[in-house]
Amino acid sequence: MSEENENLESVQEEEKKLEHIKGLFTFERGADYYRVVFYDDNKHLIFKELDYDRVDFVGRFHDDSFDATNLSEMEQLAEKALTKALSDRKQKRFL
């Protein structure tokens, strides 16, 4: 019985770590994959997936004008933010 309690506690701890995340969207751009993560504090982050569960920070954006229960709206906002972040990153490389 104690092993079941330990497993339950472990699951509850993991869920608590993820409570602040409102949504996570993954997009494919060529051979690269990007994650856009929406957080409770409306300071959202964009990451490029690397190998072996590593990520590279791409950018951040702040937006609280969306309905967190409307996944299609969040996905559209995520795609727009990703496109802008990649464009900004590309421009900075050429400066």
Coordinates of C-alpha atoms in Angstrom, one line a residue:
M1 CA 0.0 0.0 0.0
S2 CA 2.8 2.4 0.7
E3 CA 4.2 2.0 -2.8
E4 CA 0.8 3.0 -4.2
N5 CA 0.9 6.1 -1.9
E6 CA 4.4 7.0 -3.2
N7 CA 3.3 6.6 -6.8
L8 CA 0.2 8.8 -6.1
E9 CA 2.3 11.4 -4.4
S10 CA 4.8 11.4 -7.3
V11 CA 1.9 11.9 -9.8
Q12 CA 0.5 14.7 -7.7
E13 CA 3.9 16.4 -7.5
E14 CA 4.3 16.2 -11.3
E15 CA 0.8 17.6 -11.8
K16 CA 1.6 20.5 -9.4
K17 CA 4.7 21.4 -11.4
L18 CA 2.6 21.6 -14.6
E19 CA -0.3 23.6 -13.1
H20 CA 1.0 27.0 -14.2
I21 CA 1.0 25.9 -17.9
K22 CA -2.2 26.8 -19.8
G23 CA -1.2 25.3 -23.1
L24 CA 1.6 23.7 -25.2
F25 CA 1.7 23.7 -29.0
T26 CA 4.3 22.1 -31.2
F27 CA 4.9 23.3 -34.7
E28 CA 7.1 21.9 -37.5
R29 CA 9.1 24.3 -39.7
G30 CA 11.1 22.3 -42.2
A31 CA 13.3 19.9 -40.2
D32 CA 12.9 21.8 -37.0
Y33 CA 10.2 21.5 -34.3
Y34 CA 9.2 24.4 -32.0
R35 CA 7.2 24.5 -28.8
V36 CA 5.1 27.5 -27.8
V37 CA 4.2 27.3 -24.1
F38 CA 1.4 29.4 -22.5
Y39 CA 1.8 30.2 -18.8
D40 CA -0.6 31.5 -16.1
D41 CA 1.3 34.7 -15.8
N42 CA 0.8 35.5 -19.5
K43 CA 4.6 35.5 -20.1
H44 CA 4.7 32.8 -22.8
L45 CA 7.9 31.2 -24.2
I46 CA 9.0 29.7 -27.5
F47 CA 11.6 27.0 -27.7
K48 CA 13.2 25.1 -30.5
E49 CA 13.5 21.3 -29.9
L50 CA 17.0 19.9 -30.0
D51 CA 18.0 16.3 -29.5
Y52 CA 17.5 14.2 -26.3
D53 CA 14.8 16.4 -24.7
R54 CA 16.9 19.6 -24.9
V55 CA 15.5 22.9 -26.1
D56 CA 16.9 26.2 -27.3
F57 CA 15.2 29.4 -26.2
V58 CA 13.8 31.3 -29.2
G59 CA 11.7 34.1 -27.7
R60 CA 9.0 35.2 -25.4
F61 CA 5.8 37.1 -25.8
H62 CA 3.1 38.6 -23.6
D63 CA -0.6 38.3 -24.4
D64 CA -3.6 38.0 -22.1
S65 CA -6.2 38.7 -24.7
F66 CA -7.1 35.1 -25.5
D67 CA -9.6 32.6 -24.0
A68 CA -7.6 29.8 -22.4
T69 CA -10.5 27.4 -23.0
N70 CA -10.4 28.1 -26.8
L71 CA -7.6 25.9 -28.1
S72 CA -7.9 26.9 -31.7
E73 CA -7.5 30.6 -30.7
M74 CA -4.5 29.7 -28.6
E75 CA -3.0 27.7 -31.5
Q76 CA -3.5 30.6 -33.9
L77 CA -1.9 33.0 -31.5
A78 CA 1.0 30.5 -30.9
E79 CA 1.6 30.2 -34.6
K80 CA 1.6 34.0 -35.1
A81 CA 4.0 34.5 -32.2
L82 CA 6.3 31.8 -33.5
T83 CA 6.4 33.3 -37.0
K84 CA 7.2 36.7 -35.5
A85 CA 9.9 35.3 -33.2
L86 CA 11.6 33.5 -36.1
S87 CA 11.4 36.6 -38.3
D88 CA 12.9 38.8 -35.6
R89 CA 15.6 36.2 -35.0
K90 CA 16.5 36.1 -38.7
Q91 CA 16.7 39.9 -38.9
K92 CA 19.0 40.1 -35.9
R93 CA 21.4 37.6 -37.5
F94 CA 21.7 39.9 -40.6
L95 CA 22.3 43.1 -38.6

